[in-house]
Tab-separated table of N, CA and C in Angstrom:
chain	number	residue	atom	x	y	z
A	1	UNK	N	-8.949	0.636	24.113
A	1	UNK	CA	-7.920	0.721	23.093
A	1	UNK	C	-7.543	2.192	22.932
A	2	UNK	N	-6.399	2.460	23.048
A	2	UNK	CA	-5.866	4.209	22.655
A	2	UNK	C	-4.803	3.568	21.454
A	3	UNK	N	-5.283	3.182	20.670
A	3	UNK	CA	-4.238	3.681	19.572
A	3	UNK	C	-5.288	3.399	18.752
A	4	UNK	N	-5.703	4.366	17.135
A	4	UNK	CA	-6.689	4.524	16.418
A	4	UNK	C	-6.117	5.063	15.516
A	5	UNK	N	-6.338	5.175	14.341
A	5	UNK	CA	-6.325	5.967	12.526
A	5	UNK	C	-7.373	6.299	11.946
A	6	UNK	N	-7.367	7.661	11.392
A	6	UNK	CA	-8.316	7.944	10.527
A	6	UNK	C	-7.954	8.341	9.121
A	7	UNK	N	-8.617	7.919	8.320
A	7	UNK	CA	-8.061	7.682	6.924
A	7	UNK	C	-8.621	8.799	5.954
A	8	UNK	N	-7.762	9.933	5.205
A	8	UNK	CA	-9.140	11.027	4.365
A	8	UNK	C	-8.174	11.222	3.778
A	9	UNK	N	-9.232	11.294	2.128
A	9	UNK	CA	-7.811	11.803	1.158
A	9	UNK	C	-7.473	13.163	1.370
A	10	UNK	N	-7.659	14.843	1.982
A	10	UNK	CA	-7.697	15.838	2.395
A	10	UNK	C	-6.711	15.743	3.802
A	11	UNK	N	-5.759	16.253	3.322
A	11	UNK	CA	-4.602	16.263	4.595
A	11	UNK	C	-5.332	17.786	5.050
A	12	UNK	N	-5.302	18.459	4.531
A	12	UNK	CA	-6.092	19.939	5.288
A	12	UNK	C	-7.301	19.752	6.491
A	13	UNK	N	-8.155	18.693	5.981
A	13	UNK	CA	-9.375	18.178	7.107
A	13	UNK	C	-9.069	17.407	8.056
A	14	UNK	N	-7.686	16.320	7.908
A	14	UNK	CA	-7.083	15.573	8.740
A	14	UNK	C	-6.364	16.854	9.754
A	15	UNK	N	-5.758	17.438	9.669
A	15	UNK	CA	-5.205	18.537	10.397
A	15	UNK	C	-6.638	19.672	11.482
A	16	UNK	N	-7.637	19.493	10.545
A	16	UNK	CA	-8.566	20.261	11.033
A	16	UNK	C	-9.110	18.865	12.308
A	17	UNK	N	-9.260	18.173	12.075
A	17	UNK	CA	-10.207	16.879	12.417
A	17	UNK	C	-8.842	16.572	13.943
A	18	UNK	N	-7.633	16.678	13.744
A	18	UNK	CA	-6.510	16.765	14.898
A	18	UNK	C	-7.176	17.596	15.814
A	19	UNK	N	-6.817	18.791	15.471
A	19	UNK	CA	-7.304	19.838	16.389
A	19	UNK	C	-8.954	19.949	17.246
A	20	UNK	N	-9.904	19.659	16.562
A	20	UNK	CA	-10.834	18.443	17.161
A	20	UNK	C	-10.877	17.834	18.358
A	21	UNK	N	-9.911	16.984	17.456
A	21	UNK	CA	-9.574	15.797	18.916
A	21	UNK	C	-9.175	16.191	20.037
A	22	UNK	N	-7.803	17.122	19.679
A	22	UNK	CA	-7.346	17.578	20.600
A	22	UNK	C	-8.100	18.258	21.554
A	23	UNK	N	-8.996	19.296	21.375
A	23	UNK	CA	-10.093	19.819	22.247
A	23	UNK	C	-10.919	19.129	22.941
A	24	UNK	N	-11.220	18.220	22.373
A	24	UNK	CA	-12.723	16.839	22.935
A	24	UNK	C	-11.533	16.351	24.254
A	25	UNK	N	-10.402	15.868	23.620
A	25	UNK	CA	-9.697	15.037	24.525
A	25	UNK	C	-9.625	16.523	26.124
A	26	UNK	N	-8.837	17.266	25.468
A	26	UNK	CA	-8.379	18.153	26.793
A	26	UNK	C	-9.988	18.328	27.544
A	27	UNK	N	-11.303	18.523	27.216
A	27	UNK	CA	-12.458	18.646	27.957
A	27	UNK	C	-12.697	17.301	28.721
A	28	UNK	N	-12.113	16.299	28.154
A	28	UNK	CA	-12.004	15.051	29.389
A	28	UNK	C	-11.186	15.096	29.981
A	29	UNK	N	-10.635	15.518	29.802
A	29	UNK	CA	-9.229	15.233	30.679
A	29	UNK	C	-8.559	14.449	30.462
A	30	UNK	N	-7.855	13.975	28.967
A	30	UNK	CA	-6.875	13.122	28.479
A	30	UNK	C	-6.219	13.670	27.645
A	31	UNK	N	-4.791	13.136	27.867
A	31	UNK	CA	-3.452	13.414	27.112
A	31	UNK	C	-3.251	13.261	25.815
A	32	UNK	N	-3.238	13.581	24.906
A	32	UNK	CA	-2.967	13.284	23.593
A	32	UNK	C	-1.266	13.859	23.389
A	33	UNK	N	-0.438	12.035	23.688
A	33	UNK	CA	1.185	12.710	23.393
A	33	UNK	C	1.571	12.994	21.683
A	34	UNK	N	1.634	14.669	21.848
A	34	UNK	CA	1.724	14.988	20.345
A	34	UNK	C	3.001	14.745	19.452
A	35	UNK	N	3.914	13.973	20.332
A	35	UNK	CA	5.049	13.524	19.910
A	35	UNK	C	4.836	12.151	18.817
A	36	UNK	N	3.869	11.286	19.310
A	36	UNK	CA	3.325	10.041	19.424
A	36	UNK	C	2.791	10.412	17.943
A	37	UNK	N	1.715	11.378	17.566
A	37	UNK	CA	0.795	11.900	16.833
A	37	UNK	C	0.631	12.212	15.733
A	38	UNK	N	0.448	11.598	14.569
A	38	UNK	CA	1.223	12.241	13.300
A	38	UNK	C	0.113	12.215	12.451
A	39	UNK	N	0.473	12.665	11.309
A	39	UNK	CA	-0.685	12.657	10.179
A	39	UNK	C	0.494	12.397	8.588
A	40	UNK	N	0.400	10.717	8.320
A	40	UNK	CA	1.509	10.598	7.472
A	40	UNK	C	0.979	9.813	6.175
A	41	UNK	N	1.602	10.215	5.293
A	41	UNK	CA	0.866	9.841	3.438
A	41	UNK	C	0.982	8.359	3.712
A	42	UNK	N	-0.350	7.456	3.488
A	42	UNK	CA	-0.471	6.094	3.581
A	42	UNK	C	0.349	5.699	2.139
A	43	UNK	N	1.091	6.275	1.466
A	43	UNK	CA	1.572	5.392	0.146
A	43	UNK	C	3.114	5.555	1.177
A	44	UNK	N	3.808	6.044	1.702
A	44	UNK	CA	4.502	5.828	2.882
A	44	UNK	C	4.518	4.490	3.942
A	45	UNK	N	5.610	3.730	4.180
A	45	UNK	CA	4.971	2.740	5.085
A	45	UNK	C	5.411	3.520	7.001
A	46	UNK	N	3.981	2.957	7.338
A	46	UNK	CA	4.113	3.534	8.352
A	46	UNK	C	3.492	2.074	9.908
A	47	UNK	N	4.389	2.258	10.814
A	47	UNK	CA	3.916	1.332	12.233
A	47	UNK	C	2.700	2.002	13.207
A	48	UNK	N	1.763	0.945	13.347
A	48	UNK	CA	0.877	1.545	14.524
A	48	UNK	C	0.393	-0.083	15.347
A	49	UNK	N	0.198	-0.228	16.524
A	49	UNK	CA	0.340	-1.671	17.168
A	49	UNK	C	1.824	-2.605	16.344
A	50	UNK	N	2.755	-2.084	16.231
A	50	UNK	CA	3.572	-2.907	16.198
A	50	UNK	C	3.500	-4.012	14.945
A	51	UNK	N	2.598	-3.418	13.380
A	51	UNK	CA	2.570	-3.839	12.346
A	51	UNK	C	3.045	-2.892	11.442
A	52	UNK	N	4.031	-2.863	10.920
A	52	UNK	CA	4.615	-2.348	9.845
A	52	UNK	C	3.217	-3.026	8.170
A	53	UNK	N	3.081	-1.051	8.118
A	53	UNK	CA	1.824	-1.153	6.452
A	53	UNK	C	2.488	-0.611	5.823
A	54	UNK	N	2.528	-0.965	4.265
A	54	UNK	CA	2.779	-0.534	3.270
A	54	UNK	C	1.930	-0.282	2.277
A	55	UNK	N	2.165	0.379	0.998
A	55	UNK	CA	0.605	0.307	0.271
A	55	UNK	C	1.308	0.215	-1.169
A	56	UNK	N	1.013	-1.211	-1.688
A	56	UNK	CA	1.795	-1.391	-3.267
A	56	UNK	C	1.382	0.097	-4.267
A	57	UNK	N	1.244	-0.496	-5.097
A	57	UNK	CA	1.419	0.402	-6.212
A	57	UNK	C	-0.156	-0.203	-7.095
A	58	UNK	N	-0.340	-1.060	-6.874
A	58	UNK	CA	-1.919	-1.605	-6.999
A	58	UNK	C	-2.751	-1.445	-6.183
A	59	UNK	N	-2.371	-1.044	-4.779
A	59	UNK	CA	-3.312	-0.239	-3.935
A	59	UNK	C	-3.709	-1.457	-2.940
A	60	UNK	N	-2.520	-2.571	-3.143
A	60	UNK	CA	-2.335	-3.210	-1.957
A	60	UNK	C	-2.294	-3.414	-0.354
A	61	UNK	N	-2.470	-3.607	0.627
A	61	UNK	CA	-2.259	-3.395	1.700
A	61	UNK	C	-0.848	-4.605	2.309
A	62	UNK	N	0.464	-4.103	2.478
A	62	UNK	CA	0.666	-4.965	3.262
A	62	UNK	C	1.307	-5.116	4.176
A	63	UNK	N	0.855	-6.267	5.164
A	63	UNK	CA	1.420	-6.275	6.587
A	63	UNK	C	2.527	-6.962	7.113
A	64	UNK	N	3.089	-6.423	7.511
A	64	UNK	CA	4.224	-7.137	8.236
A	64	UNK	C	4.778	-6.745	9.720
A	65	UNK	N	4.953	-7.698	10.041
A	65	UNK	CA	5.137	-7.802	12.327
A	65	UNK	C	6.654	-6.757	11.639
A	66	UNK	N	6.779	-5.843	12.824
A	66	UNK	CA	7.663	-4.904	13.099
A	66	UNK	C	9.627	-5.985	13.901
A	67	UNK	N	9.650	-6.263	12.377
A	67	UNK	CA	11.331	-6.761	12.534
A	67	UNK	C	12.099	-7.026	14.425
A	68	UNK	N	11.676	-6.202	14.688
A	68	UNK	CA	11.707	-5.591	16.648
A	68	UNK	C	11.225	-6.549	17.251
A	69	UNK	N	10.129	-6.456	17.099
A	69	UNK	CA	9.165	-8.242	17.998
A	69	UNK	C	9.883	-8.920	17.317
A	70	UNK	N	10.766	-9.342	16.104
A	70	UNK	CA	10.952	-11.065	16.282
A	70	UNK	C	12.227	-11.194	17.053
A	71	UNK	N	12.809	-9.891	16.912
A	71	UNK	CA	14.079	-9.860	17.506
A	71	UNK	C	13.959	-10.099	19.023
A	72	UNK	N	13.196	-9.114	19.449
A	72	UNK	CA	12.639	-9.514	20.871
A	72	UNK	C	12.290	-10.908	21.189
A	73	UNK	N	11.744	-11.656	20.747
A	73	UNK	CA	10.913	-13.121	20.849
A	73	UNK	C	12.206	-14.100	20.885
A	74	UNK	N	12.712	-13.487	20.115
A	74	UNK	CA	14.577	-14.550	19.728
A	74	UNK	C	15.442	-14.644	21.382
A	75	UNK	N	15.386	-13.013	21.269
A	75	UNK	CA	16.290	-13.464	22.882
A	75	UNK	C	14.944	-13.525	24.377
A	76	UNK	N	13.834	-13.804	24.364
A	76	UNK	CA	13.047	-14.243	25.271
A	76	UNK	C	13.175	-15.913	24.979
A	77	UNK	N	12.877	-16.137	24.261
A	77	UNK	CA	13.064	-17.818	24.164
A	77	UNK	C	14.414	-17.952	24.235
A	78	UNK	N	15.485	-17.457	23.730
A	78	UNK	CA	16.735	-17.647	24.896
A	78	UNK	C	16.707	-17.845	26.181
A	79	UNK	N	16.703	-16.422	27.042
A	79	UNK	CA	16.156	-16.522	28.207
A	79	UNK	C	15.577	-17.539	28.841
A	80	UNK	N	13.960	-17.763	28.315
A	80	UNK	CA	13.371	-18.591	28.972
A	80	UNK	C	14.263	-20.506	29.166
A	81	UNK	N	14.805	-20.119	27.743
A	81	UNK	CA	15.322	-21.610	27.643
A	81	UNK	C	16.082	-21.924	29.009
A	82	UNK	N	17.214	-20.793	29.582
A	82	UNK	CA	17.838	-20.708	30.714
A	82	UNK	C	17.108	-21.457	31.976
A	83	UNK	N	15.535	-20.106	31.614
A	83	UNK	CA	14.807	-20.638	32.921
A	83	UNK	C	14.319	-21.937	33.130
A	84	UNK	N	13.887	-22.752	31.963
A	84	UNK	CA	13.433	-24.026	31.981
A	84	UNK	C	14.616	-25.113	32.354
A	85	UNK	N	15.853	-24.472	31.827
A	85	UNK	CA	16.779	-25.746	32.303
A	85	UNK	C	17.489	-25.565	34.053
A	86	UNK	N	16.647	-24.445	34.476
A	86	UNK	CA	17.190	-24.293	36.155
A	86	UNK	C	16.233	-24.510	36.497
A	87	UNK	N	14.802	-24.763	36.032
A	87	UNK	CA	13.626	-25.467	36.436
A	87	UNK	C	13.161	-23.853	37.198
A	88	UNK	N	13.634	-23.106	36.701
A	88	UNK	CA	12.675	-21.509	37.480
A	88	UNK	C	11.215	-21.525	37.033
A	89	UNK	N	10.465	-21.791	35.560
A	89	UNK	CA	9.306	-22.289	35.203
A	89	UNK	C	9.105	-23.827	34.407
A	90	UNK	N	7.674	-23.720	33.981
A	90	UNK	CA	7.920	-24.604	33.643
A	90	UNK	C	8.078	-24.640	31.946
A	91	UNK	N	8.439	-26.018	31.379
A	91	UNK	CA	8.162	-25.850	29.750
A	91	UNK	C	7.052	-25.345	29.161
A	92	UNK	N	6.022	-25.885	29.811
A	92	UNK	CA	4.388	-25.710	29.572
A	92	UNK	C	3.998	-24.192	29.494
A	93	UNK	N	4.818	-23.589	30.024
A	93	UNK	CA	4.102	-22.379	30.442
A	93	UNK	C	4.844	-21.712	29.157
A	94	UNK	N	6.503	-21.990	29.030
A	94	UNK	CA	7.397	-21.259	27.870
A	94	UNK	C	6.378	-21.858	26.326
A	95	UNK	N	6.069	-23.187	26.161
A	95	UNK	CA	5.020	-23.615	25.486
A	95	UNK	C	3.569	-22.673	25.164
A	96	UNK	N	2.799	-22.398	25.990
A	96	UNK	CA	1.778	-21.898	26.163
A	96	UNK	C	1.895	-20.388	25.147
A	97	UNK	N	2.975	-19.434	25.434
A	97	UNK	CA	3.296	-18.398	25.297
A	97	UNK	C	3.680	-18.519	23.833
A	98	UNK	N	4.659	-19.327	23.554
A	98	UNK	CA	5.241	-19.602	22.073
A	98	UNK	C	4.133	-19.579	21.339
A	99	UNK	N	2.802	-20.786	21.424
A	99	UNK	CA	1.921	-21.055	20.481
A	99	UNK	C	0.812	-19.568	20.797
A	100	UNK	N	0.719	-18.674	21.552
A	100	UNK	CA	0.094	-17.749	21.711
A	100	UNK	C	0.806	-16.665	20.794
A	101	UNK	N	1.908	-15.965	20.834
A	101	UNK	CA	2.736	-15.196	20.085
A	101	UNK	C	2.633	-16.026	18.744
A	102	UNK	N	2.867	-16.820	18.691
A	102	UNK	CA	2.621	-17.532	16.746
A	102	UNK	C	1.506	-17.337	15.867
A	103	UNK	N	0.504	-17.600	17.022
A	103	UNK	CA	-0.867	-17.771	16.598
A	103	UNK	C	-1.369	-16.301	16.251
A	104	UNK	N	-0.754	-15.327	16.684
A	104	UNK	CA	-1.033	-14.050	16.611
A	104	UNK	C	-0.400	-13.161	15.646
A	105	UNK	N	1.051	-13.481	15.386
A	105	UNK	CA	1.776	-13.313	14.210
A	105	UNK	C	2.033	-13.438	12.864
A	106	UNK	N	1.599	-15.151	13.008
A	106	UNK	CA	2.186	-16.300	12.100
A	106	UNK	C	1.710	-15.617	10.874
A	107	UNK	N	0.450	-14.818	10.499
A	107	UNK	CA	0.147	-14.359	8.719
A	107	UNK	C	1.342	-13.178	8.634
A	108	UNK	N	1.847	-12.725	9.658
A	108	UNK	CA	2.436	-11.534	9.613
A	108	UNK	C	3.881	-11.494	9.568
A	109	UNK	N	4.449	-12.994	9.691
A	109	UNK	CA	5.622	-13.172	9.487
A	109	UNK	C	5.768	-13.646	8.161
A	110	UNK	N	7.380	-13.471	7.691
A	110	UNK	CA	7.913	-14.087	6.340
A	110	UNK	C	7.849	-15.116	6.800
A	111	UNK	N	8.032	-16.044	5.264
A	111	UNK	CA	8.020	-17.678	5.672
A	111	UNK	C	9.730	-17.941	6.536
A	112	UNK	N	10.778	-16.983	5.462
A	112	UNK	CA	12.249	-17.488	6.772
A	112	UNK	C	12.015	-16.828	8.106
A	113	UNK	N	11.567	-15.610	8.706
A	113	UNK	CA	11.120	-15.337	10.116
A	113	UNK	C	10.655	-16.605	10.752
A	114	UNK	N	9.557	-17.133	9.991
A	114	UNK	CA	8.754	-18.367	10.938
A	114	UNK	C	9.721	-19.658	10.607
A	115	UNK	N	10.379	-19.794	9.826
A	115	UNK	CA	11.331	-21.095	9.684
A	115	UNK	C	12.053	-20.515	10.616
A	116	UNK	N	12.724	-19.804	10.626
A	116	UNK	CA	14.081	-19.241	11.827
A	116	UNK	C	13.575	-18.891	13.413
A	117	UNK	N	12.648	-18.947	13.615
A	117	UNK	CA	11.516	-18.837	14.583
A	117	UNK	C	11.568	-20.552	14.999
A	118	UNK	N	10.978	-20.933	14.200
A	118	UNK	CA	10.311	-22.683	14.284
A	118	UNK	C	12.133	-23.091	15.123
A	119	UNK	N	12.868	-22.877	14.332
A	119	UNK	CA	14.536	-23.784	14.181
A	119	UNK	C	14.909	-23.056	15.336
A	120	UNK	N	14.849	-21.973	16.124
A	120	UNK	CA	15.776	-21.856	17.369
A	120	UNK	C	14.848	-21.699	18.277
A	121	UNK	N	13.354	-22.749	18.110
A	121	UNK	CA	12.545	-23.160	19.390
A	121	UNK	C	12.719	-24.750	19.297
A	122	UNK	N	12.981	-25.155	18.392
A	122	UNK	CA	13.316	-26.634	18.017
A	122	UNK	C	14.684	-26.630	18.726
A	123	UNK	N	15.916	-26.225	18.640
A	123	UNK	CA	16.948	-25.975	18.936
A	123	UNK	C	17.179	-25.793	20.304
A	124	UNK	N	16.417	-25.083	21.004
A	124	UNK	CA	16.518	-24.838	22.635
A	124	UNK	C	16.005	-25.627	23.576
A	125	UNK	N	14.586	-25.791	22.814
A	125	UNK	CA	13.969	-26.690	23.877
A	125	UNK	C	14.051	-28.298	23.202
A	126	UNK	N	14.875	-28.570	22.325
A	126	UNK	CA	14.785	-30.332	21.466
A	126	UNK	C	13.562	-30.686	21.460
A	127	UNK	N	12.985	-29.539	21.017
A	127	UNK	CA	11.272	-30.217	20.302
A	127	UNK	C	11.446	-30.624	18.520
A	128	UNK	N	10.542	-30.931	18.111
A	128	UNK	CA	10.241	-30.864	16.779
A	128	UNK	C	8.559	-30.088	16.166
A	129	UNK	N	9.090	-29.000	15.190
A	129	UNK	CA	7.513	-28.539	15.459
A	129	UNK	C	7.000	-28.654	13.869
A	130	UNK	N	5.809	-29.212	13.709
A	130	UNK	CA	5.066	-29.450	12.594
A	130	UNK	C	3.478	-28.498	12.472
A	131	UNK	N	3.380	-27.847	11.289
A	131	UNK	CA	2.167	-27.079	11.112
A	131	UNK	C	1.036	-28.050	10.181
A	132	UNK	N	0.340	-28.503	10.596
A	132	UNK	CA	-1.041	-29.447	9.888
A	132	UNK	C	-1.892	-28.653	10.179
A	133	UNK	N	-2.619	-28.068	8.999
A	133	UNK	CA	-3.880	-27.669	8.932
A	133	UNK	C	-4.341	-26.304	9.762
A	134	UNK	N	-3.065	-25.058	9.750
A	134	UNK	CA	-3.158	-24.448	10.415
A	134	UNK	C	-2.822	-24.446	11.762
A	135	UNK	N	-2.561	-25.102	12.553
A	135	UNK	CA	-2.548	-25.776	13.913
A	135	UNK	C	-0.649	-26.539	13.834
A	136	UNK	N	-0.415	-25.900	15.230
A	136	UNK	CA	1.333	-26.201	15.370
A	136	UNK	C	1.292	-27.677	16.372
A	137	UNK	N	1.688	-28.502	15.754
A	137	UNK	CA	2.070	-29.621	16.531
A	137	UNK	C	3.523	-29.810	17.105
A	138	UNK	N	4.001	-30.049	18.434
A	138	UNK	CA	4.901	-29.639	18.962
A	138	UNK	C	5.436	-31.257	19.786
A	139	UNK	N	6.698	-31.507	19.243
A	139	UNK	CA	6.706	-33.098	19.737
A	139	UNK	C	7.736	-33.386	20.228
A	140	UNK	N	8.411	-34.356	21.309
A	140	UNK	CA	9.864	-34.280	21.581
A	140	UNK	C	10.653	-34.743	19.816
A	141	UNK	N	11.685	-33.842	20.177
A	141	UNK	CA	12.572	-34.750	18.747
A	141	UNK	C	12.845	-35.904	19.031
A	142	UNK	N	12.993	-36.633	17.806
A	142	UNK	CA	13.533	-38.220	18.249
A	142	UNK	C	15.119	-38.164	17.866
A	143	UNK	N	16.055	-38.880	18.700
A	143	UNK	CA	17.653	-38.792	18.789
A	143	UNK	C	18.074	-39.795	18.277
């Protein structure tokens, strides 16, 4: 894993604790892109793996998938829809991927993201999809 945070109320020791790194890293012989690199006030919301944090005002934590991935996911299941109806893969596999990306998201999406999510995978591929008990059940629609 190369992406990591360290958390100190002392922005002066966080700056000291950079420079640190930076040395340890250059004696191995690894890059630290200082573009990439920041040291930013957690009451600020800030992205790292592609989760947008925020920090209430009660000292909340909260998470939310980075707006970008769903947008991305929207026009891949487009796409794929293409590929499944020229038979380039199969459903199973566009299947496989959907309930993998959900399963990984799903606390991290709004409830309309995952309704608007659910409705233009229902929509492409004429499934019907039902959530019981945690677990996505995925069924042909009936016409």
């Amino acid at each position: 894993m190369d992406d990591w945070y360290i958390m100190n109320p002392s922005k002066e020791e966080l700056f000291d604790l950079l420079d640190h790194i930076h040395q340890i890293a250059e004696e191995y012989g690894i890059h630290i892109n200082k573009k990439k690199t920041r040291i930013v006030k957690i009451s600020s919301t800030y992205k790292i793996l592609q989760i947008k944090y925020s920090l209430t005002d009660s000292g909340k934590v909260i998470k939310r998938i980075n707006p970008k991935r769903v947008t991305t996911m929207r026009r891949k299941l487009k796409k794929l829809a293409v590929k499944v109806k020229n038979e380039e893969i199969t459903y199973e596999n566009v299947e496989n991927m959907f309930r993998g990306w959900m399963g990984s998201f799903y606390k991290l999406l709004s409830k309309e993201q995952r309704k608007n999510l659910i409705g233009l995978y229902e929509d492409l591929f004429e499934k019907s999809i039902t959530i019981i008990s945690k677990r996505m059940i995925i069924t042909d629609k009936i016409k």
